[in-house]
Amino acid sequence: MAYYMTSILTAIVTFLLPLASALGSKSYNGLAKTPQMGWAYGCEIDAAILLETAQKIVDFGLRDLGYNYVILDDCWSNMQRSDDGSLVANATKFPDGIKAVADEIHSMGLLFGMYSSAGLYTCAQYLGSLGHEEQDAQTFADWGVDYLKYDNCYNQGQEGNSLITFDRYNTMSEALNKTGRPIFYSMCNWGRDYPWNWAQTMANSWRISGDVYDSFDRPDDRCPCTTYDCPLPGFHCSIMNIIGKVAPIVDKGQPGGWNDLDALEVGNGGMSDDEYKAHFSMWAMVKSPLIMGTNIPKMTASTYSILANPAVIAVSQDSAGTPAYRVWKRAAEVDEYDQGEQSLWVMSLSGGDYAMAMLNAGNASMEMKATLEDIFIDKATTGGGATRGPLPSSSGWDIYDLWANRMDDVTANSILQGNATVNGTMMDTSNSTMVYNATEMAYSDGIGMSHPALLGVKISSVQPMGTISATVPRHGIAMYRLRKQEGASMKKRDEL
């Protein structure tokens, strides 16, 4: 009987989802109004590393840019539960227990995340939470957990259609809500059974692919799929592989629930600076979570200046909550992996601004062009188009380069070495072109005031029906904010 009731409920939820989108998206638990930001790392971690990293996130001003979650990943527990069935932290790695770590992280003004799996075991073969959802959820709440990454390993075959997977993950969702503690729920089922179609009512984000790895576009047989419709998600999926998978489903992300392209690889050494800039920019454009996956205490100035670019982060955290979509994809010179393409991505922002990215995944620097008709194609082809009034393409637009104010290495090294701070004490953020404090002023307020660190550098303007062009480096990106010019529009012609 319970199965049939669940089936009916799921059918109702599926029916109501389009209506909910039409009425305006809403978080099921009040969290994730914008994509989550933070840091997570793999198995080689303990309490000391977590706390050292958390302190550096504060010291480097990353917390005040929005990187709030410090997430403990796999390998943290004992191999057996306690006599009462509870999960137990490894006493060598966490001698004072998990709650003591969570309390310390909270004292820094940060939030604390944990990891488990919707299976008998985690991916590293520690104990999972399948069949123990209520008990484990309460344990996490008692420890002061604010975020749960919930994986998909050793799931006992409980997948294969959307209902089976929904039920398995919804059990933990309901258990977390039952605790009464707000806990961000990050599903990590690798896109199995199309979570973007049903997870909005029970999770705050959902992985759409197998695991990312530190390569821009190298194919790997262990990541065999190139589309979202994937029976074997695998791992070692490149940046361009995952971007290709998300392109058809970007609209499924919305405030309260986001497509998750996996953690950021910026700073891990496998890509060039231009590739890391493109990676970070595209994760921001499509509204993927921005979860740093590098060694924070040891990161370089160039890594820091990418991760700490407030103009790009402001696009990610824009309150409109609208992911970018791909307008077109075209051929480009192929590289050593026989890969090569160029593409244009566009998103609407709050306050009437737009963001655009010209992504050159080809093997050579190239001039890329985008007409205003390209950029505003949706306005011309949906919702009545020109019958609703002048199209945006008939206006002039100012162009702001979102990477032009990238922090220089001298300033970045000064921050990393502790010779400068970005909390307003030693470095004024009120009118800086390179640093920003979102704790003191929300991104929406900063954009409303045209804060230079968020707006970028005005490099030119484009006239009505004009074309934007840029020379984009190999495996690189040009990312711009567009702001409508006052009074610069085409006058309507008299009809003959």
XYZ file of C-alpha atoms in Angstrom, residues 66-476:
411
model
C 30.467 33.407 -0.168
C 32.506 30.214 0.277
C 30.634 29.267 3.436
C 30.530 25.467 3.539
C 33.499 23.431 4.805
C 32.612 19.888 3.757
C 34.082 16.680 5.161
C 34.038 14.052 2.420
C 34.444 10.241 2.583
C 36.653 8.152 4.950
C 35.746 9.901 8.202
C 34.011 7.070 10.121
C 34.830 3.792 11.810
C 34.134 0.579 9.944
C 31.485 -0.430 12.470
C 28.536 1.308 14.074
C 28.193 1.711 17.830
C 26.138 -0.665 19.965
C 23.059 1.512 19.441
C 23.581 1.549 15.672
C 24.996 5.069 15.361
C 27.796 6.138 13.061
C 31.059 6.758 14.894
C 33.886 9.038 13.796
C 37.381 7.645 13.475
C 39.041 8.549 16.774
C 42.504 8.890 15.230
C 41.356 11.416 12.643
C 38.855 13.144 14.943
C 40.028 12.649 18.538
C 37.504 15.134 19.945
C 34.667 13.935 17.736
C 32.812 15.552 14.858
C 30.751 17.944 16.972
C 33.878 19.625 18.308
C 35.050 20.231 14.737
C 31.632 21.561 13.725
C 31.549 23.890 16.726
C 34.981 25.294 15.877
C 34.023 25.825 12.252
C 30.808 27.561 13.319
C 32.822 29.853 15.579
C 34.638 31.069 12.439
C 31.372 32.113 10.839
C 31.372 29.106 8.514
C 29.024 26.169 7.962
C 29.928 22.496 8.290
C 29.182 19.688 5.823
C 29.282 15.910 6.043
C 29.262 12.952 3.658
C 27.398 9.663 3.439
C 26.002 7.389 0.761
C 22.526 6.117 -0.131
C 23.966 2.612 -0.084
C 25.271 0.012 2.328
C 28.749 1.499 1.966
C 30.285 4.766 0.867
C 32.376 4.886 -2.283
C 35.510 4.264 -0.195
C 33.747 1.282 1.456
C 32.998 2.901 4.794
C 29.506 2.567 6.266
C 26.651 4.074 4.264
C 23.234 5.236 5.419
C 20.846 3.038 3.428
C 18.360 1.636 5.939
C 19.661 3.964 8.679
C 18.408 7.278 7.329
C 16.518 8.590 10.368
C 19.191 7.584 12.850
C 22.027 9.005 10.757
C 20.154 12.212 9.980
C 19.593 12.783 13.675
C 23.247 12.040 14.398
C 24.282 14.629 11.807
C 21.872 17.178 13.297
C 23.138 16.493 16.821
C 26.687 17.093 15.610
C 25.731 20.476 14.148
C 25.911 19.494 10.483
C 24.642 22.096 7.993
C 25.183 20.195 4.716
C 25.015 16.590 3.580
C 26.621 15.261 0.408
C 24.807 11.994 -0.244
C 26.513 9.614 -2.662
C 25.283 6.625 -4.698
C 27.704 3.749 -4.153
C 26.667 0.217 -3.136
C 22.987 1.048 -3.521
C 21.764 -2.556 -3.648
C 20.468 -2.098 -7.160
C 17.854 0.401 -6.031
C 17.945 2.400 -9.247
C 16.825 1.961 -12.816
C 13.857 4.308 -12.944
C 13.050 7.713 -11.517
C 10.597 6.469 -8.886
C 12.996 3.955 -7.327
C 15.785 6.515 -7.099
C 13.427 9.261 -5.925
C 12.170 7.061 -3.088
C 15.675 6.084 -1.980
C 16.921 9.679 -1.848
C 13.659 11.081 -0.537
C 13.939 8.851 2.541
C 17.024 10.794 3.626
C 15.443 14.101 2.596
C 12.485 13.470 4.891
C 14.799 12.269 7.673
C 16.864 15.468 7.477
C 13.751 17.624 7.581
C 12.411 15.656 10.540
C 15.411 16.689 12.655
C 14.261 20.312 12.563
C 17.754 21.504 11.658
C 18.222 23.266 8.300
C 20.559 20.937 6.405
C 21.512 21.551 2.800
C 20.872 18.327 0.873
C 23.344 17.675 -1.952
C 22.412 14.567 -3.949
C 25.319 12.845 -5.644
C 23.741 10.135 -7.798
C 25.764 11.085 -10.908
C 22.693 11.888 -13.004
C 21.255 8.371 -12.782
C 17.522 8.276 -13.529
C 17.453 11.963 -14.514
C 17.330 13.730 -11.106
C 16.919 17.133 -12.792
C 13.351 16.062 -13.609
C 12.250 15.308 -10.039
C 14.771 16.338 -7.375
C 13.607 19.968 -7.027
C 11.021 18.978 -4.403
C 13.413 17.060 -2.160
C 17.009 18.213 -2.677
C 19.030 21.413 -3.035
C 21.382 20.168 -5.750
C 21.961 17.033 -7.789
C 24.962 15.788 -9.705
C 24.350 15.511 -13.452
C 27.408 13.452 -14.453
C 30.148 11.119 -13.380
C 33.089 12.530 -11.435
C 35.074 15.393 -12.908
C 38.835 15.214 -13.280
C 41.545 17.789 -13.838
C 41.487 17.896 -17.642
C 39.943 20.423 -19.988
C 38.836 18.091 -22.779
C 40.773 14.815 -22.792
C 38.371 11.904 -23.423
C 38.635 8.926 -21.078
C 36.999 5.513 -21.557
C 36.065 5.515 -17.894
C 33.697 8.397 -18.680
C 32.029 6.800 -21.721
C 29.016 9.109 -22.185
C 28.979 12.440 -23.979
C 25.298 13.288 -23.339
C 23.119 13.596 -20.269
C 21.271 10.378 -21.240
C 23.895 8.117 -19.744
C 23.588 4.522 -18.477
C 27.176 4.512 -17.136
C 28.208 7.893 -15.681
C 31.701 6.700 -14.821
C 34.477 9.033 -13.708
C 37.410 10.978 -15.185
C 34.978 13.254 -17.001
C 36.611 16.351 -18.476
C 35.391 19.922 -18.144
C 34.129 20.051 -21.730
C 32.498 16.640 -21.412
C 30.414 17.834 -18.464
C 29.602 21.182 -20.090
C 28.260 19.258 -23.078
C 26.084 17.140 -20.820
C 24.508 20.068 -18.977
C 23.751 22.163 -22.068
C 20.338 20.590 -22.825
C 19.161 20.650 -19.186
C 20.379 24.016 -17.872
C 16.803 25.201 -17.331
C 16.237 22.482 -14.718
C 18.341 24.427 -12.211
C 16.388 26.977 -10.222
C 16.504 28.779 -6.861
C 16.300 26.059 -4.248
C 17.719 23.297 -6.452
C 20.688 23.329 -8.832
C 22.391 21.189 -11.448
C 25.725 20.148 -9.914
C 28.624 19.752 -12.349
C 30.923 18.513 -9.520
C 33.652 20.289 -7.590
C 36.036 22.887 -9.008
C 39.402 21.565 -10.183
C 40.995 25.027 -10.204
C 44.484 24.864 -8.758
C 45.082 21.117 -8.966
C 47.721 21.390 -11.696
C 46.238 19.566 -14.663
C 45.109 22.552 -16.725
C 46.471 25.851 -17.958
C 45.519 29.210 -16.501
C 43.185 29.935 -19.428
C 41.540 26.538 -19.009
C 40.995 27.121 -15.295
C 39.467 30.537 -16.025
C 37.119 28.944 -18.555
C 36.233 26.153 -16.105
C 35.425 28.578 -13.282
C 33.520 30.940 -15.565
C 31.336 28.216 -17.038
C 30.476 26.714 -13.643
C 29.333 30.217 -12.639
C 27.425 30.788 -15.876
C 25.357 27.594 -15.671
C 24.748 28.025 -11.928
C 26.659 24.978 -10.764
C 27.767 24.958 -7.123
C 31.189 26.536 -6.604
C 32.851 24.011 -4.311
C 36.621 24.432 -4.254
C 38.522 21.155 -4.489
C 42.101 22.243 -4.023
C 44.564 22.552 -1.139
C 43.616 25.977 0.201
C 46.618 26.603 2.524
C 49.044 25.834 -0.326
C 47.282 27.442 -3.279
C 49.134 29.787 -5.588
C 48.430 33.423 -6.383
C 47.021 32.512 -9.808
C 44.656 29.957 -8.273
C 43.526 32.450 -5.670
C 42.894 35.206 -8.198
C 40.594 32.896 -10.175
C 38.628 31.571 -7.209
C 38.404 35.061 -5.668
C 37.110 36.915 -8.733
C 34.040 38.715 -7.358
C 32.769 39.798 -10.779
C 32.381 36.166 -11.857
C 31.007 35.069 -8.481
C 28.388 37.823 -8.691
C 27.073 36.162 -11.855
C 26.873 32.816 -10.072
C 25.107 34.341 -7.088
C 22.780 36.638 -9.033
C 19.354 36.673 -7.427
C 17.484 36.082 -10.699
C 18.604 32.457 -10.485
C 18.605 31.951 -14.252
C 21.308 29.614 -15.643
C 23.024 30.449 -18.914
C 22.016 28.536 -22.010
C 24.028 27.695 -25.104
C 22.908 29.804 -28.084
C 25.119 28.050 -30.619
C 27.968 25.581 -30.950
C 30.285 25.604 -33.959
C 33.343 23.778 -35.194
C 36.859 24.894 -34.272
C 40.375 23.605 -34.869
C 40.800 20.289 -33.076
C 43.550 19.646 -30.538
C 45.724 16.632 -29.740
C 42.664 14.797 -28.398
C 40.693 15.426 -31.603
C 38.480 17.834 -29.681
C 37.512 21.343 -30.774
C 34.467 23.601 -30.695
C 33.387 27.160 -29.992
C 30.152 28.232 -28.340
C 28.134 31.207 -27.138
C 26.364 31.185 -23.768
C 23.917 33.812 -22.495
C 22.002 34.425 -19.271
C 19.693 37.116 -17.977
C 20.583 38.793 -14.694
C 18.632 40.776 -12.145
C 18.122 44.468 -12.842
C 18.036 44.036 -16.618
C 21.704 43.097 -17.115
C 22.879 40.091 -19.092
C 25.982 37.918 -18.937
C 27.554 36.270 -21.940
C 30.487 33.940 -22.493
C 32.293 33.102 -25.699
C 34.008 29.767 -25.052
C 36.864 28.751 -27.337
C 37.473 25.036 -26.891
C 39.507 24.973 -30.092
C 43.220 24.406 -30.451
C 44.185 27.978 -31.369
C 43.406 31.528 -30.365
C 40.561 32.846 -32.495
C 38.345 35.834 -33.044
C 34.835 35.061 -31.901
C 31.766 37.110 -32.757
C 28.261 37.296 -31.331
C 25.545 39.517 -32.722
C 22.937 41.098 -30.485
C 20.417 39.033 -32.418
C 22.326 35.926 -31.270
C 22.507 37.126 -27.693
C 18.825 37.995 -27.452
C 17.462 35.219 -29.640
C 15.114 34.026 -26.897
C 13.528 37.435 -26.634
C 12.791 37.420 -30.362
C 11.459 33.873 -30.563
C 9.488 33.318 -27.352
C 6.755 35.070 -25.396
C 5.424 37.008 -28.355
C 8.788 38.397 -29.437
C 8.627 41.851 -30.962
C 4.877 42.065 -30.489
C 5.539 42.753 -26.803
C 7.646 45.830 -27.488
C 11.161 46.721 -28.668
C 13.615 43.834 -28.570
C 16.840 44.155 -26.537
C 18.820 43.838 -29.772
C 17.401 47.197 -30.870
C 19.170 48.945 -27.980
C 22.788 49.817 -27.366
C 24.674 47.983 -24.621
C 27.783 48.717 -22.572
C 30.209 45.806 -22.343
C 32.030 45.036 -19.079
C 34.884 42.530 -19.056
C 34.520 40.331 -15.952
C 38.174 39.237 -15.988
C 39.781 42.632 -16.613
C 40.026 43.378 -12.876
C 41.551 40.014 -12.014
C 43.794 40.380 -8.981
C 47.489 40.703 -9.770
C 49.951 38.181 -8.333
C 51.608 40.715 -6.026
C 48.339 41.511 -4.268
C 47.276 37.867 -4.202
C 50.581 36.744 -2.699
C 50.361 39.488 -0.110
C 47.003 38.102 1.011
C 48.161 34.487 0.941
C 51.280 35.321 2.955
C 49.287 37.180 5.591
C 50.619 40.629 4.747
C 47.191 41.938 3.783
C 43.647 41.000 4.648
C 40.393 41.539 2.802
C 38.129 42.002 5.785
C 38.196 45.777 5.617
C 40.874 46.199 8.275
C 44.039 46.311 6.191
C 42.427 46.420 2.750
C 39.433 48.619 2.029
C 36.791 46.698 0.057
C 34.262 49.511 -0.225
C 35.487 50.757 -3.599
C 38.111 48.212 -4.595
C 38.277 46.938 -8.156
C 39.679 43.532 -7.098
C 38.178 42.498 -3.758
C 34.687 42.355 -2.336
C 33.045 41.500 0.994
C 29.636 39.898 0.462
C 29.233 39.504 4.231
C 29.107 43.278 4.562
C 27.171 43.927 1.341
C 25.149 41.336 -0.575
C 26.008 40.853 -4.228
C 22.613 42.209 -5.236
C 23.261 45.420 -3.317
C 26.760 45.747 -4.749
C 25.501 45.363 -8.302
C 22.746 47.879 -7.582
C 25.463 50.335 -6.578
C 27.662 49.419 -9.578
C 30.502 48.307 -7.309
C 33.615 48.189 -9.543
C 34.739 44.797 -8.273
C 31.440 43.267 -9.412
C 30.725 45.209 -12.561
C 34.085 44.616 -14.218
C 35.821 47.011 -16.606
C 33.867 48.760 -19.316
C 35.791 47.944 -22.486
C 33.412 49.134 -25.185
C 29.808 49.502 -26.255
C 27.787 47.843 -28.966
C 25.277 49.732 -31.041
C 21.743 48.536 -31.761
C 21.763 45.369 -33.918
C 25.552 45.332 -33.571
C 28.158 42.626 -33.048
C 30.467 41.876 -30.132
C 33.844 40.408 -31.042
C 36.807 39.251 -29.008
C 40.053 37.387 -29.512
C 39.678 34.374 -27.242
C 42.731 32.264 -26.358
C 43.029 28.538 -26.977
C 40.880 26.675 -24.449
C 39.839 30.058 -23.065
